[in-house]
Structures are given as C-alpha cells and as structure tokens.
Amino acid sequence: MAPVSFFQPITVEVYEGVESVLLPCKVFMISEDPVVVWSRFDLNPTTIHLHQDKDEFYVQNQCYSSRTSMSADARLTGDFSLILNKPRLSDSGNYTCSVRMGRYEVRRTDVHLQVKEPYTFPAEARVLLVLLAVALVALGLAVYLQYKTVKLSQVEVKEGVWFVELPYKTKVQLPEDVTVEWSRCAPEPMKVHVYHNVSNHLVKQDKIYRGRTNMKTEPLKSGDLTLTLRDPSYRDSGTYICTVHKEREILAQKVVRLRVTVLQEVVEVGEWVESVTLPFITTAQLPEDATVEWRHTEPKAMMVHVYQNGQDQPGKQDEYYHGRTKMNNDPLQSKDLSVSFQNSGYRDRGTYICTVRRDGYVLAKKVVLHRIKVSSVNVEVDEMAMVAKLPWQITANLPEDATVEWSCWSITLHHLTTVHVFQNGQDQSDKQGEFYRGRTMMKKNPLQTGDLSLTLTDPTDRDNGSYLCTVRVSGEVAWEKIVSFKVKERR
C-alpha cells in the first residue's frame, strides 16, 4: 500500500496551562499490528512517542517523558492520536505521525502545534476591566479573552563563530527582585543562565555552559534580556526558553530555537602521501563516556574508526580499515577528534562524517570531504617520431590482481576509446579499440616494477587527446593518471 500524506499540516492551537492537547492521527483500515511513531525532527532524539504490539526499548526525547499517551483501544479503532499532557510553550512545533504495517508506511500525518501564552493583566487593568464589563459586557469579555502568541525566534549560525546571541527584548516593566532564567529543553533539559538579585548566578548553570554565557549590564532596567553564548558548537543546537518569574508567577517568556550548522571541510592530498589526516578539533565539552565514530559515507558506506569506553574499538571497524587508522590519545579530553589513516589512493576519497554520541544524543559532528589530486603531464612529439611514451611511474604497492587500463578521449574522433588493458598478468589485446591494435606496449611486470608507462608506435595527429590510465583493485578505482598528448606539425 502506498503511504497517504497530508500536504498541508493540521494546525492545533492551545493555551499554556490546559491539562492536555490532542494531536490527531487516524487510520481507517488496519490489517495487522501497526507500529506508530510520533516524531519532532527538529529535536534530538526525534522520537516523541512509540506505539507497537511488543514492548521494546526506544529512546524518547526526555522533554516528553511521562507526558505522552495514546488511547488504550487505539489498535482496534485506528485512532492513533497523541495525548500530550500539560503542553508548554517549548512544545510548539511540527509533529509527524507515521503508521507502518510491516514494511509499508500507510499513513503519515503532519500536525503543527502552537502553544499560546495568555495575556497577563496587571492589577489596575483587572479592576478597570471589571468596571468596563458592567457597562459593556460584550466588549469587556472580548478584551478579557484576548490572548497573545508566545514570542518565538529562529537563530542559525555556523560552527566556528566566536559567539551567538539569543535575542530577547521586552517592554514589560520588570521589578529588581525578579529572576531571569535561560533554560534549554530540546534536545535535552539543561539550565543555561540565571540572573537574580542584580547579579548572575553561574553556579546554577549546567557545566557545559559554565564560562560561556553572559547577559548585558542591568538587563532589567533596559529590558534587554539577550543571552550571549560563546563558542557555539553542534551540541548547542536546540530550543531555549527565557523565563522571567517572581514567586512562581511568570511575568514574561521567550522561546529561541538555535541551530548550529556543521561546516564541511575539504582535505585534498597528492597521490603519494603516506597518510591522510581528517581534522576535527571541537570546542564542545565532551563527557568521558561519549562514543566517537568516523564513517565513510560516500561513495561507499564503511565504519572507519570507533573510540569508546576510553579506547579504540578495532572490532567495530570495517575490514578495509583494519590496522590503517589512528586517533590521538585521550581525544575526548584534548577535544582533538582527528583520525589518520594510511593512504590507499582513490578508494579512500569521498565524504567522511565524525559523530560524537552519548545516550542517543549527538554532542558533536563534523563532515570532511577527502579528495585526491589527479596528477597530469603534457607530452609532445614530432610528427616524424617513430614512437611516443606516455609516462607513469607509480610508487604504491600494487596487488597482483590489479587491472591497468589506458583509455583516450580523442580530439579528432570525439569519443572515448580503450587504448590498452593489462589484466590477469598479461596484455588483453581483444579489449583494445581497433585503432590502437598492434600499436601499444607496456613493460613486463608493470605491477611489480610500478612502471605503468605506455609506448605508442607510429603516432599521428589522430592520436592527439587526453589519455587516462586507471588502476583498479577489486573493481574499484585505486589510482589515476592523466597524460595530454599532441603530435606537433613541422613548419
């Protein structure tokens, strides 16, 4: 069955302080025990609630712990709506309900939840409102029931900037004895900064924010409650709430969603370097029990290196990288998560991702694009020359089962032609293009000597073009060389 999706999300609005809110999701035809996942993809972990026949462990976002439920007869009725208890301002966002039956997704429902904050009138305004209600009941009720939507800001910066500001300016007159508290709910609950009694209370911070936050001078007088966060890293991405309260009464509140994007770094090396280092030096504070994983994602997915429980885990590597990788000692303490490996040529090129995790949370992340420079050389010969040599002396150790193939993009013929193939320990003349048969030669034992040069007899201007020599190991490109060839005319 094909999945059914709402192109426009369902909008649900609710006021903070109500007991619960219902996020709708219904399926009208159920043929087997479904798996239902409610998610918020701007959080980490993304799972809000999981419903399935078998009780299996899953990582729920802690901001929703003990606050979500579904109808007891959901499997029978097909009503998989989510009940969210005591909705908060930070719960505002986009929710997705995915219903699967076996391998197929039969329903995907998107719900946009907006949690609103009721307007709080000062005592004088409440008295005036009562007086107005006596004369104008309808108008008084309309004013009394007027609500305002919680202020919400989106801030996005790139990892590596010196600081980021989480903005909050209020026109509300704030007394000196209030408390200003910046906290973080998503992806994990933390206390970020506390300002009380005209001073900062840094001892109440979560340790990863200590020494990294600051507020402006006399914020209560100016109404500028903006928080400055130094050295933002990927781990700092999430939902932040600034709450101004006095004796448990909330006077003002602001929600800021911070996204710290990961930069992609490019590492380009020559063909003959002995080793390659993929750099990753992070500013994030990393716990000792975190896990560091380097993965090769493109063009082929492989596990490159794993550091866990204070040591390398070679048993979790892909076999291709066994004995080839190395990380610095105590990488979590030094914050240098770089990995080095012996260079094996083109098979190592591609996209690498380093991820630091703890209890399902991503604490730090880095993307590195590894490139190999393709060496090239220009060769020109006189039109009276009897032979021409396209040179390539390789220093890498080549296995006996490697294949060497010379091909050419002809300037005059405008197509790619196979020039020469060396495979299974011998030349393969039947795989040549007809134009080159009987005119090419390689030296004996090229894989042992590393001399992959090609000799071309009786060169003419029809041979002009770009020649590419490719070395393949187990079908994958390991090395390449480009030779631009031209036969010069005599004047």
CSV table of N, CA and C in Angstrom, one decimal, residues 22-155:
chain,number,residue,atom,x,y,z
A,22,LEU,N,-4.8,17.3,22.2
A,22,LEU,CA,-4.8,16.1,21.3
A,22,LEU,C,-4.3,16.4,19.9
A,23,LEU,N,-3.3,15.6,19.5
A,23,LEU,CA,-2.7,15.8,18.1
A,23,LEU,C,-3.3,14.6,17.3
A,24,PRO,N,-4.2,14.9,16.3
A,24,PRO,CA,-4.9,13.9,15.6
A,24,PRO,C,-4.1,13.1,14.6
A,25,CYS,N,-4.4,11.8,14.6
A,25,CYS,CA,-3.9,10.8,13.6
A,25,CYS,C,-4.7,9.6,13.5
A,26,LYS,N,-5.4,9.4,12.4
A,26,LYS,CA,-6.4,8.2,12.3
A,26,LYS,C,-6.1,7.4,11.1
A,27,VAL,N,-6.3,6.1,11.2
A,27,VAL,CA,-6.1,5.2,10.1
A,27,VAL,C,-7.4,4.4,10.0
A,28,PHE,N,-8.1,4.3,8.9
A,28,PHE,CA,-9.4,3.7,8.8
A,28,PHE,C,-9.4,2.2,8.4
A,29,MET,N,-8.2,1.7,7.9
A,29,MET,CA,-8.1,0.3,7.6
A,29,MET,C,-6.8,-0.3,8.2
A,30,ILE,N,-7.0,-1.2,9.1
A,30,ILE,CA,-5.8,-1.9,9.8
A,30,ILE,C,-5.9,-3.4,9.6
A,31,SER,N,-4.8,-3.9,8.9
A,31,SER,CA,-4.8,-5.3,8.6
A,31,SER,C,-3.9,-6.1,9.5
A,32,GLU,N,-3.0,-5.5,10.2
A,32,GLU,CA,-2.1,-6.2,11.1
A,32,GLU,C,-1.7,-5.2,12.2
A,33,ASP,N,-0.9,-5.7,13.2
A,33,ASP,CA,-0.4,-4.9,14.3
A,33,ASP,C,0.5,-3.8,13.7
A,34,PRO,N,0.1,-2.5,13.9
A,34,PRO,CA,0.9,-1.4,13.3
A,34,PRO,C,2.0,-1.0,14.3
A,35,VAL,N,2.9,-0.3,13.7
A,35,VAL,CA,3.9,0.5,14.5
A,35,VAL,C,3.7,2.0,14.3
A,36,VAL,N,3.5,2.7,15.3
A,36,VAL,CA,3.1,4.1,15.2
A,36,VAL,C,4.3,4.9,15.9
A,37,VAL,N,4.8,5.9,15.2
A,37,VAL,CA,5.9,6.7,15.7
A,37,VAL,C,5.5,8.2,15.6
A,38,TRP,N,5.4,8.9,16.7
A,38,TRP,CA,5.3,10.3,16.7
A,38,TRP,C,6.6,10.9,16.9
A,39,SER,N,7.0,11.9,16.0
A,39,SER,CA,8.3,12.5,16.0
A,39,SER,C,8.3,14.0,15.8
A,40,ARG,N,9.4,14.6,16.3
A,40,ARG,CA,9.7,16.0,16.0
A,40,ARG,C,11.1,16.1,15.5
A,41,PHE,N,11.2,16.3,14.2
A,41,PHE,CA,12.5,16.2,13.5
A,41,PHE,C,13.5,17.3,13.8
A,42,ASP,N,13.0,18.4,14.6
A,42,ASP,CA,14.0,19.4,14.9
A,42,ASP,C,14.6,19.2,16.3
A,43,LEU,N,14.3,18.0,16.9
A,43,LEU,CA,14.8,17.6,18.2
A,43,LEU,C,15.8,16.5,18.1
A,44,ASN,N,16.5,16.2,19.1
A,44,ASN,CA,17.4,15.0,19.1
A,44,ASN,C,17.4,14.4,20.5
A,45,PRO,N,16.9,13.2,20.8
A,45,PRO,CA,16.3,12.3,19.8
A,45,PRO,C,15.0,12.8,19.2
A,46,THR,N,14.6,12.4,18.1
A,46,THR,CA,13.4,12.9,17.4
A,46,THR,C,12.1,12.2,17.9
A,47,THR,N,12.2,11.0,18.5
A,47,THR,CA,11.0,10.3,18.9
A,47,THR,C,10.3,10.9,20.1
A,48,ILE,N,9.0,11.2,19.9
A,48,ILE,CA,8.2,11.7,21.0
A,48,ILE,C,7.4,10.6,21.7
A,49,HIS,N,6.9,9.6,20.9
A,49,HIS,CA,6.1,8.5,21.4
A,49,HIS,C,6.2,7.4,20.4
A,50,LEU,N,6.3,6.1,20.9
A,50,LEU,CA,6.3,4.9,20.1
A,50,LEU,C,5.2,4.0,20.6
A,51,HIS,N,4.4,3.5,19.6
A,51,HIS,CA,3.3,2.5,19.9
A,51,HIS,C,3.5,1.3,19.1
A,52,GLN,N,3.7,0.1,19.7
A,52,GLN,CA,3.7,-1.1,18.9
A,52,GLN,C,3.3,-2.3,19.8
A,53,ASP,N,3.0,-3.4,19.2
A,53,ASP,CA,2.4,-4.5,19.9
A,53,ASP,C,3.4,-5.1,21.0
A,54,LYS,N,4.7,-5.1,20.6
A,54,LYS,CA,5.7,-5.6,21.6
A,54,LYS,C,6.3,-4.5,22.3
A,55,ASP,N,6.5,-4.6,23.6
A,55,ASP,CA,7.2,-3.6,24.3
A,55,ASP,C,8.7,-3.7,24.1
A,56,GLU,N,9.3,-2.8,23.3
A,56,GLU,CA,10.7,-2.8,23.0
A,56,GLU,C,11.3,-1.5,23.4
A,57,PHE,N,12.5,-1.5,23.8
A,57,PHE,CA,13.2,-0.3,24.2
A,57,PHE,C,13.3,0.7,23.1
A,58,TYR,N,13.1,2.0,23.4
A,58,TYR,CA,13.4,3.1,22.4
A,58,TYR,C,13.8,4.3,23.2
A,59,VAL,N,14.5,5.2,22.5
A,59,VAL,CA,15.0,6.4,23.1
A,59,VAL,C,13.9,7.5,22.9
A,60,GLN,N,13.2,7.9,24.0
A,60,GLN,CA,12.3,9.0,23.9
A,60,GLN,C,12.9,10.3,24.3
A,61,ASN,N,12.6,11.4,23.6
A,61,ASN,CA,13.1,12.7,24.0
A,61,ASN,C,12.6,13.0,25.4
A,62,GLN,N,13.6,13.3,26.3
A,62,GLN,CA,13.3,13.5,27.7
A,62,GLN,C,12.3,14.6,28.0
A,63,CYS,N,12.2,15.6,27.1
A,63,CYS,CA,11.3,16.7,27.3
A,63,CYS,C,9.9,16.2,27.3
A,64,TYR,N,9.6,15.0,26.8
A,64,TYR,CA,8.2,14.5,26.7
A,64,TYR,C,8.1,13.3,27.7
A,65,SER,N,9.0,13.0,28.5
A,65,SER,CA,8.9,11.9,29.4
A,65,SER,C,7.7,12.0,30.3
A,66,SER,N,6.9,10.9,30.4
A,66,SER,CA,5.7,10.8,31.2
A,66,SER,C,4.6,11.8,30.8
A,67,ARG,N,4.7,12.4,29.6
A,67,ARG,CA,3.7,13.4,29.2
A,67,ARG,C,2.9,12.9,28.0
A,68,THR,N,3.2,11.8,27.4
A,68,THR,CA,2.5,11.4,26.2
A,68,THR,C,1.8,10.0,26.4
A,69,SER,N,0.7,9.9,25.7
A,69,SER,CA,-0.1,8.6,25.8
A,69,SER,C,-1.0,8.6,24.5
A,70,MET,N,-1.5,7.3,24.3
A,70,MET,CA,-2.5,7.1,23.3
A,70,MET,C,-3.7,6.4,23.8
A,71,SER,N,-4.8,6.3,23.1
A,71,SER,CA,-6.0,5.6,23.5
A,71,SER,C,-5.7,4.2,23.7
A,72,ALA,N,-6.2,3.6,24.8
A,72,ALA,CA,-6.0,2.2,25.1
A,72,ALA,C,-6.5,1.2,24.0
A,73,ASP,N,-7.5,1.6,23.3
A,73,ASP,CA,-8.0,0.8,22.2
A,73,ASP,C,-7.6,1.3,20.8
A,74,ALA,N,-6.5,2.0,20.8
A,74,ALA,CA,-6.0,2.6,19.5
A,74,ALA,C,-5.9,1.6,18.4
A,75,ARG,N,-5.3,0.4,18.7
A,75,ARG,CA,-5.1,-0.6,17.7
A,75,ARG,C,-6.4,-1.1,17.1
A,76,LEU,N,-7.5,-1.1,17.9
A,76,LEU,CA,-8.8,-1.6,17.4
A,76,LEU,C,-9.5,-0.5,16.7
A,77,THR,N,-9.4,0.7,17.1
A,77,THR,CA,-10.2,1.8,16.5
A,77,THR,C,-9.4,2.5,15.3
A,78,GLY,N,-8.1,2.4,15.3
A,78,GLY,CA,-7.3,3.1,14.3
A,78,GLY,C,-7.1,4.5,14.6
A,79,ASP,N,-7.5,4.9,15.9
A,79,ASP,CA,-7.2,6.3,16.3
A,79,ASP,C,-5.9,6.4,17.1
A,80,PHE,N,-4.9,6.8,16.4
A,80,PHE,CA,-3.5,6.9,17.0
A,80,PHE,C,-3.2,8.3,17.4
A,81,SER,N,-4.2,9.1,17.7
A,81,SER,CA,-3.9,10.5,18.1
A,81,SER,C,-3.1,10.5,19.4
A,82,LEU,N,-2.2,11.5,19.5
A,82,LEU,CA,-1.3,11.6,20.6
A,82,LEU,C,-1.9,12.6,21.6
A,83,ILE,N,-1.9,12.1,22.9
A,83,ILE,CA,-2.4,13.0,24.0
A,83,ILE,C,-1.1,13.5,24.7
A,84,LEU,N,-0.9,14.8,24.6
A,84,LEU,CA,0.2,15.5,25.3
A,84,LEU,C,-0.3,16.3,26.5
A,85,ASN,N,0.2,15.8,27.7
A,85,ASN,CA,-0.2,16.4,28.9
A,85,ASN,C,0.6,17.7,29.2
A,86,LYS,N,-0.1,18.7,29.8
A,86,LYS,CA,0.5,19.9,30.3
A,86,LYS,C,1.4,20.5,29.2
A,87,PRO,N,0.8,20.9,28.0
A,87,PRO,CA,1.6,21.5,27.0
A,87,PRO,C,2.3,22.8,27.4
A,88,ARG,N,3.6,22.9,27.0
A,88,ARG,CA,4.4,24.0,27.3
A,88,ARG,C,4.6,24.9,26.1
A,89,LEU,N,5.2,26.1,26.3
A,89,LEU,CA,5.5,27.0,25.2
A,89,LEU,C,6.5,26.3,24.3
A,90,SER,N,7.5,25.6,24.8
A,90,SER,CA,8.5,24.9,24.0
A,90,SER,C,8.0,23.8,23.2
A,91,ASP,N,6.8,23.3,23.5
A,91,ASP,CA,6.2,22.2,22.7
A,91,ASP,C,5.7,22.7,21.3
A,92,SER,N,5.7,24.0,21.1
A,92,SER,CA,5.3,24.5,19.8
A,92,SER,C,6.2,24.0,18.7
A,93,GLY,N,5.6,23.4,17.6
A,93,GLY,CA,6.5,22.9,16.6
A,93,GLY,C,5.7,22.0,15.7
A,94,ASN,N,6.4,21.3,14.8
A,94,ASN,CA,5.8,20.4,13.8
A,94,ASN,C,6.0,19.0,14.2
A,95,TYR,N,4.9,18.2,14.3
A,95,TYR,CA,4.9,16.8,14.8
A,95,TYR,C,4.5,15.9,13.6
A,96,THR,N,5.1,14.8,13.5
A,96,THR,CA,4.8,13.8,12.4
A,96,THR,C,4.3,12.5,13.0
A,97,CYS,N,3.2,12.0,12.6
A,97,CYS,CA,2.7,10.7,13.0
A,97,CYS,C,2.9,9.7,11.8
A,98,SER,N,3.7,8.7,12.0
A,98,SER,CA,4.0,7.7,10.9
A,98,SER,C,3.4,6.3,11.4
A,99,VAL,N,2.6,5.8,10.5
A,99,VAL,CA,1.9,4.5,10.8
A,99,VAL,C,2.5,3.5,9.8
A,100,ARG,N,3.1,2.4,10.3
A,100,ARG,CA,3.6,1.4,9.5
A,100,ARG,C,3.0,0.0,9.7
A,101,MET,N,2.8,-0.7,8.7
A,101,MET,CA,2.3,-2.1,8.7
A,101,MET,C,3.2,-2.9,8.0
A,102,GLY,N,4.0,-3.7,8.7
A,102,GLY,CA,5.1,-4.5,8.0
A,102,GLY,C,6.1,-3.5,7.5
A,103,ARG,N,6.4,-3.6,6.2
A,103,ARG,CA,7.4,-2.8,5.6
A,103,ARG,C,6.9,-1.5,5.0
A,104,TYR,N,5.6,-1.3,5.0
A,104,TYR,CA,4.9,-0.2,4.3
A,104,TYR,C,4.4,0.8,5.3
A,105,GLU,N,4.6,2.1,4.9
A,105,GLU,CA,4.1,3.2,5.6
A,105,GLU,C,2.7,3.5,5.0
A,106,VAL,N,1.6,3.3,5.8
A,106,VAL,CA,0.3,3.5,5.3
A,106,VAL,C,-0.3,4.9,5.6
A,107,ARG,N,0.3,5.6,6.5
A,107,ARG,CA,-0.3,6.9,6.9
A,107,ARG,C,0.9,7.8,7.4
A,108,ARG,N,0.9,9.0,7.0
A,108,ARG,CA,1.8,10.0,7.5
A,108,ARG,C,1.0,11.3,7.7
A,109,THR,N,0.9,11.7,8.9
A,109,THR,CA,0.1,12.9,9.3
A,109,THR,C,1.1,13.9,9.9
A,110,ASP,N,1.0,15.2,9.4
A,110,ASP,CA,1.8,16.3,9.9
A,110,ASP,C,0.9,17.2,10.7
A,111,VAL,N,1.3,17.5,11.9
A,111,VAL,CA,0.5,18.3,12.8
A,111,VAL,C,1.4,19.5,13.3
A,112,HIS,N,0.9,20.7,13.1
A,112,HIS,CA,1.6,21.9,13.7
A,112,HIS,C,0.9,22.3,14.9
A,113,LEU,N,1.6,22.2,16.1
A,113,LEU,CA,1.1,22.6,17.4
A,113,LEU,C,1.6,24.0,17.7
A,114,GLN,N,0.7,24.9,18.1
A,114,GLN,CA,1.1,26.2,18.6
A,114,GLN,C,0.5,26.4,20.0
A,115,VAL,N,1.4,26.5,20.9
A,115,VAL,CA,1.1,26.7,22.3
A,115,VAL,C,1.1,28.2,22.6
A,116,LYS,N,0.0,28.8,23.0
A,116,LYS,CA,-0.1,30.2,23.2
A,116,LYS,C,0.0,30.6,24.7
A,117,GLU,N,0.4,31.8,24.9
A,117,GLU,CA,0.6,32.3,26.3
A,117,GLU,C,-0.6,33.3,26.5
A,118,PRO,N,-1.4,33.1,27.5
A,118,PRO,CA,-2.5,34.1,27.8
A,118,PRO,C,-1.9,35.4,28.3
A,119,TYR,N,-2.5,36.5,27.9
A,119,TYR,CA,-2.0,37.8,28.3
A,119,TYR,C,-2.3,38.0,29.8
A,120,THR,N,-1.3,38.5,30.5
A,120,THR,CA,-1.5,38.7,32.0
A,120,THR,C,-1.6,40.2,32.2
A,121,PHE,N,-2.8,40.5,32.8
A,121,PHE,CA,-3.1,42.0,33.0
A,121,PHE,C,-2.6,42.3,34.4
A,122,PRO,N,-2.0,43.5,34.6
A,122,PRO,CA,-1.7,44.0,36.0
A,122,PRO,C,-2.9,44.2,36.8
A,123,ALA,N,-2.8,44.4,38.1
A,123,ALA,CA,-4.0,44.5,39.0
A,123,ALA,C,-4.9,45.7,38.6
A,124,GLU,N,-4.3,46.8,38.2
A,124,GLU,CA,-5.0,48.0,37.9
A,124,GLU,C,-5.9,47.7,36.6
A,125,ALA,N,-5.3,47.0,35.7
A,125,ALA,CA,-6.1,46.7,34.5
A,125,ALA,C,-7.2,45.7,34.7
A,126,ARG,N,-7.0,44.8,35.7
A,126,ARG,CA,-8.1,43.9,36.0
A,126,ARG,C,-9.3,44.6,36.7
A,127,VAL,N,-9.0,45.6,37.5
A,127,VAL,CA,-10.1,46.4,38.1
A,127,VAL,C,-10.8,47.2,37.1
A,128,LEU,N,-10.1,47.8,36.2
A,128,LEU,CA,-10.7,48.6,35.1
A,128,LEU,C,-11.5,47.7,34.2
A,129,LEU,N,-11.1,46.5,34.0
A,129,LEU,CA,-11.8,45.6,33.1
A,129,LEU,C,-13.2,45.2,33.8
A,130,VAL,N,-13.2,45.0,35.1
A,130,VAL,CA,-14.4,44.7,35.7
A,130,VAL,C,-15.4,45.8,35.6
A,131,LEU,N,-14.9,47.1,35.8
A,131,LEU,CA,-15.8,48.2,35.6
A,131,LEU,C,-16.4,48.4,34.2
A,132,LEU,N,-15.5,48.1,33.3
A,132,LEU,CA,-16.0,48.2,31.9
A,132,LEU,C,-17.0,47.1,31.6
A,133,ALA,N,-16.8,45.9,32.2
A,133,ALA,CA,-17.7,44.8,31.9
A,133,ALA,C,-19.1,45.1,32.4
A,134,VAL,N,-19.2,45.9,33.5
A,134,VAL,CA,-20.6,46.3,33.9
A,134,VAL,C,-21.3,47.1,32.8
A,135,ALA,N,-20.6,48.0,32.2
A,135,ALA,CA,-21.3,48.8,31.2
A,135,ALA,C,-21.3,48.1,29.8
A,136,LEU,N,-20.2,47.5,29.5
A,136,LEU,CA,-20.2,46.9,28.1
A,136,LEU,C,-19.7,45.4,28.3
A,137,VAL,N,-20.7,44.5,28.5
A,137,VAL,CA,-20.3,43.1,28.8
A,137,VAL,C,-19.6,42.5,27.6
A,138,ALA,N,-20.2,42.7,26.5
A,138,ALA,CA,-19.6,42.0,25.3
A,138,ALA,C,-18.2,42.5,25.0
A,139,LEU,N,-18.0,43.9,25.1
A,139,LEU,CA,-16.7,44.4,24.8
A,139,LEU,C,-15.7,44.0,25.9
A,140,GLY,N,-16.2,44.0,27.2
A,140,GLY,CA,-15.3,43.6,28.3
A,140,GLY,C,-14.8,42.2,28.1
A,141,LEU,N,-15.8,41.3,27.7
A,141,LEU,CA,-15.4,39.9,27.6
A,141,LEU,C,-14.4,39.7,26.4
A,142,ALA,N,-14.6,40.5,25.3
A,142,ALA,CA,-13.7,40.4,24.2
A,142,ALA,C,-12.3,40.8,24.6
A,143,VAL,N,-12.2,41.9,25.4
A,143,VAL,CA,-10.8,42.3,25.8
A,143,VAL,C,-10.2,41.3,26.8
A,144,TYR,N,-11.1,40.8,27.7
A,144,TYR,CA,-10.6,39.8,28.7
A,144,TYR,C,-10.1,38.5,28.1
A,145,LEU,N,-10.7,38.1,27.0
A,145,LEU,CA,-10.3,36.9,26.4
A,145,LEU,C,-9.3,37.0,25.3
A,146,GLN,N,-8.7,38.3,25.2
A,146,GLN,CA,-7.7,38.5,24.2
A,146,GLN,C,-6.4,37.8,24.6
A,147,TYR,N,-5.8,37.1,23.7
A,147,TYR,CA,-4.6,36.4,24.0
A,147,TYR,C,-3.5,36.8,23.1
A,148,LYS,N,-2.3,36.7,23.5
A,148,LYS,CA,-1.1,36.9,22.6
A,148,LYS,C,-0.3,35.6,22.4
A,149,THR,N,0.3,35.5,21.3
A,149,THR,CA,1.1,34.3,21.0
A,149,THR,C,2.5,34.5,21.5
A,150,VAL,N,3.1,33.4,22.0
A,150,VAL,CA,4.4,33.5,22.6
A,150,VAL,C,5.4,33.9,21.6
A,151,LYS,N,6.3,34.7,21.9
A,151,LYS,CA,7.4,35.2,21.0
A,151,LYS,C,8.3,34.0,20.7
A,152,LEU,N,8.6,33.9,19.4
A,152,LEU,CA,9.5,32.8,19.0
A,152,LEU,C,10.5,33.3,18.0
A,153,SER,N,11.8,33.0,18.2
A,153,SER,CA,12.8,33.4,17.3
A,153,SER,C,13.6,32.2,16.8
A,154,GLN,N,14.1,32.3,15.6
A,154,GLN,CA,14.9,31.3,15.0
A,154,GLN,C,16.3,31.9,14.8
A,155,VAL,N,17.3,31.3,15.3
A,155,VAL,CA,18.7,31.7,15.1
A,155,VAL,C,19.6,30.6,14.5
